[in-house]
Amino acid sequence: MIMDVRVEKAAKNELKPKPDEKSLGFGAFFTDHMFVMSYGNGSWNDPVIKKYQNFSLDPAAMVLHYGQAIFEGLKAYRGKDNQIYMFRPKDNLARMNKSAKRMCMPEIDVDEVFEALKTLIRLEQAWVPTQQGATLYIRPTMIATEAGLGVRPANQYLFFIIMCPVGAYYPEGFNPVKIFVTEKYVRAVPGGVGHVKTAGNYAASIMAAVEAQEAGYTQVLWLDAVKRKYIEEVGTMNIFFVIGDEIITPPISGSILPGITRDSVLRLTRDWGLNVMERRISIDEVFEASRNGSLREVFGTGTAAVISPVGSLNYKKEVCSVNGGETGSLAQRLFDEIQKIQYGHCQSPHDWVVKL
Ligand code: COI
């Protein structure tokens, strides 16, 4: 049964002016409405689409103290036909349930929430950008709202979806980014929550990112916490290497995020008959490949980042330039193909695309 979502539209004079699509940045502008439902007494209640507004939270709300917070990121795209498309939306909602399980939070009904999301996007369709490369970013989030300071799973939660028109995530756009490989900090430990999209993972990554930026780098590449040797991911995306004729990405081992764009790249490259593998890859192997000339490409994948070429890596003060700092041909081909699929410009393989 699909839940009954109440829709309380904002008054016309409360609607916000739309931002200039050429200077959206990422996550700076929010649409007029949001979806909210609350959890208590063992069930999700009172689903409503209402004006985007502040929440009122008890200062003892458990999310503020012990960080039970999970989120997702997905996008809606406006095609050339002016229709709105979504890319693997139920995969994001299903992943959110995996996060919820690990964080002892209640699961959502994927089908019901997807219906509510579609209603929200239809209401906000004027916010889906028309410029190529710009999209409507969708952020489903769940937080623990019960007031209390005992460390245990909360009994009350809020689930909400907010949306914002966005441009490229990195200031570089689709141009290659510079990545700093940190040996000082780690992101996730075996048995921890590295595979979960929980707020604390991002909070813990900020110091390394700040230090990388101070050194002139866009992002941090994380190594495994035990040996500080094997590559894991970049804070905001998964990572791929092209060495010789092999395309390599670290396996889903429990400490990296199982990215939906990562999975799509694996499937597309396999469909194309390329030699792609999920295997452990050490930072030394990458630098050795750079020295012997077999490192051809490095690129990141993510909902926000899409396909993001990496132009150079800095590890222990040694800098390796990748493909002369230029976008490689595989990254370009994947970027073009994924965008074509996401914007509904071609038939989607694997039923990935949903037309609104
Ligand atoms: C995404 O790619 O959607 C993310 O959630 C990464 C980031 C912006 C935190």
mmCIF file of C-alpha atoms and ligand atoms in Angstrom:
data_model
loop_
_atom_site.group_PDB
_atom_site.id
_atom_site.type_symbol
_atom_site.label_atom_id
_atom_site.label_comp_id
_atom_site.label_asym_id
_atom_site.label_seq_id
_atom_site.Cartn_x
_atom_site.Cartn_y
_atom_site.Cartn_z
ATOM 1 C CA MET A 1 0.000 0.000 0.000
ATOM 2 C CA ILE A 2 1.333 3.451 -0.911
ATOM 3 C CA MET A 3 1.181 5.910 1.980
ATOM 4 C CA ASP A 4 -1.020 8.934 1.893
ATOM 5 C CA VAL A 5 1.238 11.958 1.632
ATOM 6 C CA ARG A 6 -0.345 15.250 2.615
ATOM 7 C CA VAL A 7 0.743 18.108 0.362
ATOM 8 C CA GLU A 8 0.798 21.577 1.921
ATOM 9 C CA LYS A 9 1.886 23.959 -0.799
ATOM 10 C CA ALA A 10 3.754 27.145 0.030
ATOM 11 C CA ALA A 11 1.830 30.300 -0.843
ATOM 12 C CA LYS A 12 2.797 31.927 -4.156
ATOM 13 C CA ASN A 13 4.400 34.897 -2.410
ATOM 14 C CA GLU A 14 6.571 32.515 -0.340
ATOM 15 C CA LEU A 15 8.211 30.920 -3.387
ATOM 16 C CA LYS A 16 11.891 31.737 -3.761
ATOM 17 C CA PRO A 17 13.469 33.275 -6.854
ATOM 18 C CA LYS A 18 15.370 30.702 -8.919
ATOM 19 C CA PRO A 19 19.158 31.091 -8.909
ATOM 20 C CA ASP A 20 21.215 31.710 -12.051
ATOM 21 C CA GLU A 21 21.893 28.249 -13.495
ATOM 22 C CA LYS A 22 25.378 29.256 -14.558
ATOM 23 C CA SER A 23 26.566 29.835 -11.002
ATOM 24 C CA LEU A 24 24.798 27.214 -8.922
ATOM 25 C CA GLY A 25 27.834 25.729 -7.174
ATOM 26 C CA PHE A 26 26.927 22.726 -5.055
ATOM 27 C CA GLY A 27 24.325 22.705 -2.287
ATOM 28 C CA ALA A 28 23.897 26.455 -1.934
ATOM 29 C CA PHE A 29 20.239 26.890 -2.971
ATOM 30 C CA PHE A 30 17.265 24.845 -1.796
ATOM 31 C CA THR A 31 13.878 24.379 -3.411
ATOM 32 C CA ASP A 32 10.571 25.600 -1.981
ATOM 33 C CA HIS A 33 9.300 22.332 -0.500
ATOM 34 C CA MET A 34 10.571 19.267 1.337
ATOM 35 C CA PHE A 35 9.252 15.866 2.328
ATOM 36 C CA VAL A 36 9.146 14.977 6.021
ATOM 37 C CA MET A 37 7.908 12.022 8.070
ATOM 38 C CA SER A 38 8.514 11.089 11.672
ATOM 39 C CA TYR A 39 9.115 7.773 13.377
ATOM 40 C CA GLY A 40 7.723 6.829 16.768
ATOM 41 C CA ASN A 41 6.019 3.863 18.440
ATOM 42 C CA GLY A 42 7.533 1.541 15.860
ATOM 43 C CA SER A 43 6.243 3.132 12.662
ATOM 44 C CA TRP A 44 6.708 6.014 10.228
ATOM 45 C CA ASN A 45 3.951 8.587 10.631
ATOM 46 C CA ASP A 46 2.532 11.769 9.209
ATOM 47 C CA PRO A 47 4.228 11.924 5.785
ATOM 48 C CA VAL A 48 3.936 15.433 4.438
ATOM 49 C CA ILE A 49 5.304 17.605 1.660
ATOM 50 C CA LYS A 50 5.482 21.124 2.986
ATOM 51 C CA LYS A 51 7.290 24.403 2.669
ATOM 52 C CA TYR A 52 11.072 24.156 3.140
ATOM 53 C CA GLN A 53 11.522 25.309 6.715
ATOM 54 C CA ASN A 54 13.535 24.994 9.921
ATOM 55 C CA PHE A 55 13.022 22.076 12.292
ATOM 56 C CA SER A 56 12.476 22.477 15.963
ATOM 57 C CA LEU A 57 14.695 20.020 17.863
ATOM 58 C CA ASP A 58 15.123 19.305 21.550
ATOM 59 C CA PRO A 59 18.701 20.215 22.570
ATOM 60 C CA ALA A 60 18.982 16.642 23.851
ATOM 61 C CA ALA A 61 17.975 15.165 20.456
ATOM 62 C CA MET A 62 20.224 12.142 20.206
ATOM 63 C CA VAL A 63 21.550 13.011 16.749
ATOM 64 C CA LEU A 64 23.192 16.103 18.236
ATOM 65 C CA HIS A 65 25.130 14.048 20.764
ATOM 66 C CA TYR A 66 25.790 10.607 19.380
ATOM 67 C CA GLY A 67 25.436 11.216 15.672
ATOM 68 C CA GLN A 68 22.763 8.786 14.505
ATOM 69 C CA ALA A 69 22.457 10.438 11.090
ATOM 70 C CA ILE A 70 22.461 8.877 7.641
ATOM 71 C CA PHE A 71 21.874 10.319 4.193
ATOM 72 C CA GLU A 72 21.823 9.668 0.473
ATOM 73 C CA GLY A 73 22.563 11.660 -2.646
ATOM 74 C CA LEU A 74 20.810 11.229 -5.970
ATOM 75 C CA LYS A 75 19.807 13.486 -8.828
ATOM 76 C CA ALA A 76 16.985 14.393 -11.205
ATOM 77 C CA TYR A 77 17.962 15.394 -14.747
ATOM 78 C CA ARG A 78 16.131 17.389 -17.390
ATOM 79 C CA GLY A 79 16.392 15.777 -20.806
ATOM 80 C CA LYS A 80 16.448 17.515 -24.188
ATOM 81 C CA ASP A 81 12.791 16.501 -24.472
ATOM 82 C CA ASN A 82 12.110 18.601 -21.344
ATOM 83 C CA GLN A 83 11.134 15.441 -19.431
ATOM 84 C CA ILE A 84 12.626 14.695 -16.017
ATOM 85 C CA TYR A 85 14.699 11.566 -15.473
ATOM 86 C CA MET A 86 16.157 9.882 -12.423
ATOM 87 C CA PHE A 87 19.120 7.524 -12.284
ATOM 88 C CA ARG A 88 18.820 4.316 -10.206
ATOM 89 C CA PRO A 89 16.769 6.106 -7.504
ATOM 90 C CA LYS A 90 15.608 2.955 -5.743
ATOM 91 C CA ASP A 91 19.219 1.796 -5.423
ATOM 92 C CA ASN A 92 19.916 4.885 -3.356
ATOM 93 C CA LEU A 93 16.901 4.292 -1.131
ATOM 94 C CA ALA A 94 17.837 0.627 -0.722
ATOM 95 C CA ARG A 95 21.366 1.657 0.249
ATOM 96 C CA MET A 96 19.885 4.000 2.819
ATOM 97 C CA ASN A 97 18.204 1.010 4.439
ATOM 98 C CA LYS A 98 21.567 -0.736 4.667
ATOM 99 C CA SER A 99 22.945 2.354 6.385
ATOM 100 C CA ALA A 100 19.907 2.407 8.698
ATOM 101 C CA LYS A 101 20.492 -1.221 9.726
ATOM 102 C CA ARG A 102 24.148 -0.636 10.583
ATOM 103 C CA MET A 103 23.322 2.507 12.581
ATOM 104 C CA CYS A 104 20.406 0.837 14.464
ATOM 105 C CA MET A 105 17.918 3.183 12.813
ATOM 106 C CA PRO A 106 14.516 2.255 11.342
ATOM 107 C CA GLU A 107 14.263 1.268 7.697
ATOM 108 C CA ILE A 108 12.032 3.076 5.215
ATOM 109 C CA ASP A 109 9.666 1.530 2.697
ATOM 110 C CA VAL A 110 11.580 2.066 -0.547
ATOM 111 C CA ASP A 111 8.509 1.997 -2.816
ATOM 112 C CA GLU A 112 6.512 4.373 -0.632
ATOM 113 C CA VAL A 113 9.334 6.851 -0.229
ATOM 114 C CA PHE A 114 10.028 6.701 -3.955
ATOM 115 C CA GLU A 115 6.390 7.611 -4.662
ATOM 116 C CA ALA A 116 6.636 10.526 -2.213
ATOM 117 C CA LEU A 117 9.877 11.647 -3.858
ATOM 118 C CA LYS A 118 8.245 11.619 -7.288
ATOM 119 C CA THR A 119 5.401 13.764 -5.949
ATOM 120 C CA LEU A 120 7.930 16.189 -4.474
ATOM 121 C CA ILE A 121 9.920 16.450 -7.728
ATOM 122 C CA ARG A 122 6.734 16.974 -9.763
ATOM 123 C CA LEU A 123 5.768 19.815 -7.442
ATOM 124 C CA GLU A 124 9.258 21.317 -7.793
ATOM 125 C CA GLN A 125 9.778 20.569 -11.480
ATOM 126 C CA ALA A 126 10.535 24.203 -12.275
ATOM 127 C CA TRP A 127 13.642 23.777 -10.096
ATOM 128 C CA VAL A 128 15.149 21.052 -12.308
ATOM 129 C CA PRO A 129 17.809 22.987 -14.235
ATOM 130 C CA THR A 130 17.803 23.131 -18.004
ATOM 131 C CA GLN A 131 21.534 23.800 -18.546
ATOM 132 C CA GLN A 132 23.570 20.747 -19.553
ATOM 133 C CA GLY A 133 25.661 19.635 -16.567
ATOM 134 C CA ALA A 134 23.295 21.169 -14.014
ATOM 135 C CA THR A 135 20.914 18.874 -12.104
ATOM 136 C CA LEU A 136 18.547 18.766 -9.168
ATOM 137 C CA TYR A 137 20.444 17.118 -6.309
ATOM 138 C CA ILE A 138 18.254 15.189 -3.875
ATOM 139 C CA ARG A 139 19.283 14.606 -0.286
ATOM 140 C CA PRO A 140 17.213 12.051 1.699
ATOM 141 C CA THR A 141 18.325 12.208 5.344
ATOM 142 C CA MET A 142 17.414 10.480 8.620
ATOM 143 C CA ILE A 143 18.254 11.741 12.113
ATOM 144 C CA ALA A 144 17.540 10.588 15.671
ATOM 145 C CA THR A 145 15.254 13.097 17.361
ATOM 146 C CA GLU A 146 14.451 11.465 20.696
ATOM 147 C CA ALA A 147 15.634 13.570 23.612
ATOM 148 C CA GLY A 148 17.976 11.633 25.868
ATOM 149 C CA LEU A 149 21.608 11.202 26.771
ATOM 150 C CA GLY A 150 21.820 7.448 27.230
ATOM 151 C CA VAL A 151 23.926 5.880 24.479
ATOM 152 C CA ARG A 152 21.476 3.510 22.763
ATOM 153 C CA PRO A 153 19.345 3.471 19.605
ATOM 154 C CA ALA A 154 16.827 6.325 19.697
ATOM 155 C CA ASN A 155 13.100 5.591 19.572
ATOM 156 C CA GLN A 156 12.191 8.648 17.535
ATOM 157 C CA TYR A 157 13.498 9.782 14.159
ATOM 158 C CA LEU A 158 12.873 12.247 11.400
ATOM 159 C CA PHE A 159 13.228 11.357 7.749
ATOM 160 C CA PHE A 160 13.311 14.205 5.255
ATOM 161 C CA ILE A 161 14.159 14.924 1.661
ATOM 162 C CA ILE A 162 15.514 18.293 0.603
ATOM 163 C CA MET A 163 16.557 19.220 -2.925
ATOM 164 C CA CYS A 164 18.884 21.744 -4.516
ATOM 165 C CA PRO A 165 19.778 22.702 -8.076
ATOM 166 C CA VAL A 166 23.507 22.092 -8.493
ATOM 167 C CA GLY A 167 26.337 22.492 -10.963
ATOM 168 C CA ALA A 168 29.630 20.578 -10.835
ATOM 169 C CA TYR A 169 30.733 19.445 -7.363
ATOM 170 C CA TYR A 170 34.356 20.468 -7.765
ATOM 171 C CA PRO A 171 35.348 24.003 -8.737
ATOM 172 C CA GLU A 172 37.374 22.339 -11.536
ATOM 173 C CA GLY A 173 34.135 21.083 -13.146
ATOM 174 C CA PHE A 174 34.977 18.100 -15.368
ATOM 175 C CA ASN A 175 38.634 19.172 -15.515
ATOM 176 C CA PRO A 176 41.189 16.985 -13.708
ATOM 177 C CA VAL A 177 41.468 17.419 -9.937
ATOM 178 C CA LYS A 178 44.627 17.234 -7.838
ATOM 179 C CA ILE A 179 44.551 14.634 -5.098
ATOM 180 C CA PHE A 180 46.588 14.420 -1.899
ATOM 181 C CA VAL A 181 47.231 10.897 -0.567
ATOM 182 C CA THR A 182 47.146 11.091 3.205
ATOM 183 C CA GLU A 183 49.340 8.858 5.335
ATOM 184 C CA LYS A 184 48.536 10.805 8.483
ATOM 185 C CA TYR A 185 44.784 10.187 8.778
ATOM 186 C CA VAL A 186 42.516 7.218 8.051
ATOM 187 C CA ARG A 187 38.848 7.255 7.091
ATOM 188 C CA ALA A 188 37.546 3.874 8.183
ATOM 189 C CA VAL A 189 38.641 0.753 10.014
ATOM 190 C CA PRO A 190 37.643 -2.883 9.401
ATOM 191 C CA GLY A 191 34.433 -3.554 11.295
ATOM 192 C CA GLY A 192 33.598 0.155 11.408
ATOM 193 C CA VAL A 193 31.155 2.221 9.382
ATOM 194 C CA GLY A 194 33.190 3.152 6.300
ATOM 195 C CA HIS A 195 30.658 1.420 4.044
ATOM 196 C CA VAL A 196 27.779 3.405 5.542
ATOM 197 C CA LYS A 197 26.653 6.828 4.416
ATOM 198 C CA THR A 198 26.632 8.286 7.888
ATOM 199 C CA ALA A 199 27.356 11.889 8.783
ATOM 200 C CA GLY A 200 30.267 11.078 11.113
ATOM 201 C CA ASN A 201 32.366 9.674 8.263
ATOM 202 C CA TYR A 202 32.248 13.062 6.599
ATOM 203 C CA ALA A 203 32.905 14.980 9.823
ATOM 204 C CA ALA A 204 35.973 12.813 10.422
ATOM 205 C CA SER A 205 37.286 13.528 6.926
ATOM 206 C CA ILE A 206 37.221 17.308 7.153
ATOM 207 C CA MET A 207 40.594 17.904 8.798
ATOM 208 C CA ALA A 208 42.446 15.897 6.154
ATOM 209 C CA ALA A 209 40.528 17.716 3.411
ATOM 210 C CA VAL A 210 41.381 21.117 4.907
ATOM 211 C CA GLU A 211 45.078 20.224 5.108
ATOM 212 C CA ALA A 212 45.011 18.941 1.524
ATOM 213 C CA GLN A 213 43.371 22.158 0.356
ATOM 214 C CA GLU A 214 45.936 24.230 2.218
ATOM 215 C CA ALA A 215 48.603 22.323 0.278
ATOM 216 C CA GLY A 216 46.819 23.156 -3.000
ATOM 217 C CA TYR A 217 44.919 19.879 -3.505
ATOM 218 C CA THR A 218 41.218 19.416 -4.166
ATOM 219 C CA GLN A 219 40.623 16.203 -2.243
ATOM 220 C CA VAL A 220 42.154 13.448 -0.141
ATOM 221 C CA LEU A 221 42.772 9.854 -1.169
ATOM 222 C CA TRP A 222 42.427 7.489 1.763
ATOM 223 C CA LEU A 223 44.578 4.426 2.374
ATOM 224 C CA ASP A 224 43.519 1.411 4.443
ATOM 225 C CA ALA A 225 43.742 1.919 8.189
ATOM 226 C CA VAL A 226 45.765 -1.202 9.008
ATOM 227 C CA LYS A 227 48.689 -1.215 6.591
ATOM 228 C CA ARG A 228 48.288 2.357 5.304
ATOM 229 C CA LYS A 229 49.092 0.935 1.933
ATOM 230 C CA TYR A 230 46.000 -0.135 0.020
ATOM 231 C CA ILE A 231 43.854 2.442 -1.703
ATOM 232 C CA GLU A 232 40.305 2.923 -0.407
ATOM 233 C CA GLU A 233 38.467 5.943 -1.802
ATOM 234 C CA VAL A 234 38.413 9.709 -2.067
ATOM 235 C CA GLY A 235 36.203 11.378 0.552
ATOM 236 C CA THR A 236 33.504 12.273 -1.945
ATOM 237 C CA MET A 237 33.944 9.574 -4.592
ATOM 238 C CA ASN A 238 35.194 6.061 -5.376
ATOM 239 C CA ILE A 239 38.357 5.729 -7.445
ATOM 240 C CA PHE A 240 39.498 3.870 -10.576
ATOM 241 C CA PHE A 241 42.960 3.374 -12.111
ATOM 242 C CA VAL A 242 43.885 2.393 -15.647
ATOM 243 C CA ILE A 243 47.243 0.602 -15.631
ATOM 244 C CA GLY A 244 48.284 -0.948 -18.924
ATOM 245 C CA ASP A 245 45.101 -2.538 -20.227
ATOM 246 C CA GLU A 246 43.598 -3.149 -16.758
ATOM 247 C CA ILE A 247 40.920 -0.997 -15.163
ATOM 248 C CA ILE A 248 41.179 -1.429 -11.401
ATOM 249 C CA THR A 249 39.039 -0.272 -8.487
ATOM 250 C CA PRO A 250 39.339 -1.316 -4.825
ATOM 251 C CA PRO A 251 36.830 -4.010 -3.804
ATOM 252 C CA ILE A 252 33.853 -3.372 -1.534
ATOM 253 C CA SER A 253 35.577 -4.639 1.574
ATOM 254 C CA GLY A 254 33.466 -3.105 4.325
ATOM 255 C CA SER A 255 35.408 0.133 4.651
ATOM 256 C CA ILE A 256 34.536 1.923 1.398
ATOM 257 C CA LEU A 257 31.213 3.228 0.195
ATOM 258 C CA PRO A 258 29.455 0.982 -2.337
ATOM 259 C CA GLY A 259 28.946 3.771 -4.845
ATOM 260 C CA ILE A 260 26.116 3.568 -7.359
ATOM 261 C CA THR A 261 28.174 5.403 -9.995
ATOM 262 C CA ARG A 262 31.048 3.016 -9.182
ATOM 263 C CA ASP A 263 28.755 0.057 -9.821
ATOM 264 C CA SER A 264 27.485 1.659 -13.051
ATOM 265 C CA VAL A 265 31.056 2.152 -14.297
ATOM 266 C CA LEU A 266 31.869 -1.487 -13.524
ATOM 267 C CA ARG A 267 28.808 -2.648 -15.440
ATOM 268 C CA LEU A 268 29.369 -0.342 -18.424
ATOM 269 C CA THR A 269 33.044 -1.224 -18.805
ATOM 270 C CA ARG A 270 32.160 -4.927 -18.570
ATOM 271 C CA ASP A 271 29.433 -4.419 -21.185
ATOM 272 C CA TRP A 272 32.081 -2.818 -23.407
ATOM 273 C CA GLY A 273 34.288 -5.907 -23.036
ATOM 274 C CA LEU A 274 37.045 -4.037 -21.189
ATOM 275 C CA ASN A 275 39.370 -5.688 -18.720
ATOM 276 C CA VAL A 276 38.007 -4.375 -15.421
ATOM 277 C CA MET A 277 38.628 -5.782 -11.977
ATOM 278 C CA GLU A 278 37.829 -5.114 -8.364
ATOM 279 C CA ARG A 279 41.009 -5.860 -6.488
ATOM 280 C CA ARG A 280 43.265 -4.468 -3.818
ATOM 281 C CA ILE A 281 45.698 -1.947 -5.245
ATOM 282 C CA SER A 282 48.482 -0.370 -3.237
ATOM 283 C CA ILE A 283 49.633 3.220 -3.553
ATOM 284 C CA ASP A 284 53.130 1.860 -4.328
ATOM 285 C CA GLU A 285 51.731 -0.032 -7.329
ATOM 286 C CA VAL A 286 50.211 3.196 -8.645
ATOM 287 C CA PHE A 287 53.419 5.182 -8.242
ATOM 288 C CA GLU A 288 55.481 2.337 -9.723
ATOM 289 C CA ALA A 289 53.122 2.286 -12.724
ATOM 290 C CA SER A 290 53.572 6.026 -13.029
ATOM 291 C CA ARG A 291 57.373 5.630 -13.017
ATOM 292 C CA ASN A 292 57.362 2.869 -15.628
ATOM 293 C CA GLY A 293 54.868 4.680 -17.835
ATOM 294 C CA SER A 294 51.973 2.211 -17.528
ATOM 295 C CA LEU A 295 49.670 4.455 -15.430
ATOM 296 C CA ARG A 296 47.305 5.767 -18.048
ATOM 297 C CA GLU A 297 44.355 7.224 -16.146
ATOM 298 C CA VAL A 298 42.926 7.844 -12.708
ATOM 299 C CA PHE A 299 39.347 9.000 -12.182
ATOM 300 C CA GLY A 300 36.781 9.219 -9.424
ATOM 301 C CA THR A 301 33.099 8.288 -9.550
ATOM 302 C CA GLY A 302 30.194 9.573 -7.476
ATOM 303 C CA THR A 303 26.714 11.035 -7.707
ATOM 304 C CA ALA A 304 27.936 14.523 -6.968
ATOM 305 C CA ALA A 305 31.286 14.129 -8.746
ATOM 306 C CA VAL A 306 29.895 12.077 -11.720
ATOM 307 C CA ILE A 307 33.171 11.016 -13.409
ATOM 308 C CA SER A 308 36.003 13.168 -12.184
ATOM 309 C CA PRO A 309 39.424 12.790 -13.802
ATOM 310 C CA VAL A 310 42.471 12.995 -11.537
ATOM 311 C CA GLY A 311 45.370 15.003 -12.972
ATOM 312 C CA SER A 312 47.961 14.397 -10.271
ATOM 313 C CA LEU A 313 48.579 12.538 -7.017
ATOM 314 C CA ASN A 314 50.850 13.615 -4.194
ATOM 315 C CA TYR A 315 52.118 10.877 -1.865
ATOM 316 C CA LYS A 316 54.971 11.402 0.600
ATOM 317 C CA LYS A 317 55.953 14.573 -1.241
ATOM 318 C CA GLU A 318 56.334 12.713 -4.552
ATOM 319 C CA VAL A 319 53.965 14.009 -7.213
ATOM 320 C CA CYS A 320 52.851 11.845 -10.094
ATOM 321 C CA SER A 321 51.202 13.507 -13.018
ATOM 322 C CA VAL A 322 48.496 11.395 -14.626
ATOM 323 C CA ASN A 323 48.112 11.520 -18.402
ATOM 324 C CA GLY A 324 49.979 14.828 -18.489
ATOM 325 C CA GLY A 325 47.294 16.346 -16.255
ATOM 326 C CA GLU A 326 44.703 15.861 -19.015
ATOM 327 C CA THR A 327 41.389 13.984 -18.998
ATOM 328 C CA GLY A 328 41.937 10.416 -20.221
ATOM 329 C CA SER A 329 39.936 8.804 -23.014
ATOM 330 C CA LEU A 330 38.169 6.269 -20.770
ATOM 331 C CA ALA A 331 37.086 8.930 -18.260
ATOM 332 C CA GLN A 332 35.800 11.015 -21.167
ATOM 333 C CA ARG A 333 33.937 8.084 -22.718
ATOM 334 C CA LEU A 334 32.367 7.139 -19.378
ATOM 335 C CA PHE A 335 31.414 10.724 -18.599
ATOM 336 C CA ASP A 336 29.752 11.137 -21.994
ATOM 337 C CA GLU A 337 27.952 7.796 -21.802
ATOM 338 C CA ILE A 338 26.742 8.153 -18.212
ATOM 339 C CA GLN A 339 25.490 11.661 -18.858
ATOM 340 C CA LYS A 340 23.673 10.506 -21.990
ATOM 341 C CA ILE A 341 21.977 7.793 -19.946
ATOM 342 C CA GLN A 342 21.178 10.032 -16.973
ATOM 343 C CA TYR A 343 19.672 12.798 -19.105
ATOM 344 C CA GLY A 344 17.546 10.304 -21.028
ATOM 345 C CA HIS A 345 19.363 11.002 -24.307
ATOM 346 C CA CYS A 346 19.666 7.294 -25.083
ATOM 347 C CA GLN A 347 18.101 4.003 -24.132
ATOM 348 C CA SER A 348 19.330 3.127 -20.636
ATOM 349 C CA PRO A 349 21.047 -0.210 -20.157
ATOM 350 C CA HIS A 350 20.006 -2.323 -17.154
ATOM 351 C CA ASP A 351 16.784 -0.322 -16.587
ATOM 352 C CA TRP A 352 18.708 2.345 -14.700
ATOM 353 C CA VAL A 353 16.619 5.322 -15.693
ATOM 354 C CA VAL A 354 13.170 6.262 -14.477
ATOM 355 C CA LYS A 355 11.166 8.876 -16.353
ATOM 356 C CA LEU A 356 9.070 10.965 -14.056
HETATM 357 C C1 COI B 1 27.198 12.238 -3.350
HETATM 358 O O1 COI B 1 27.978 12.021 -4.275
HETATM 359 O O2 COI B 1 25.979 12.285 -3.510
HETATM 360 C C2 COI B 1 27.670 12.452 -1.988
HETATM 361 O O3 COI B 1 26.923 12.236 -1.101
HETATM 362 C C3 COI B 1 29.044 12.929 -1.786
HETATM 363 C C4 COI B 1 29.169 14.211 -1.077
HETATM 364 C C5 COI B 1 28.671 15.424 -1.714
HETATM 365 C C6 COI B 1 29.110 14.154 0.378
#
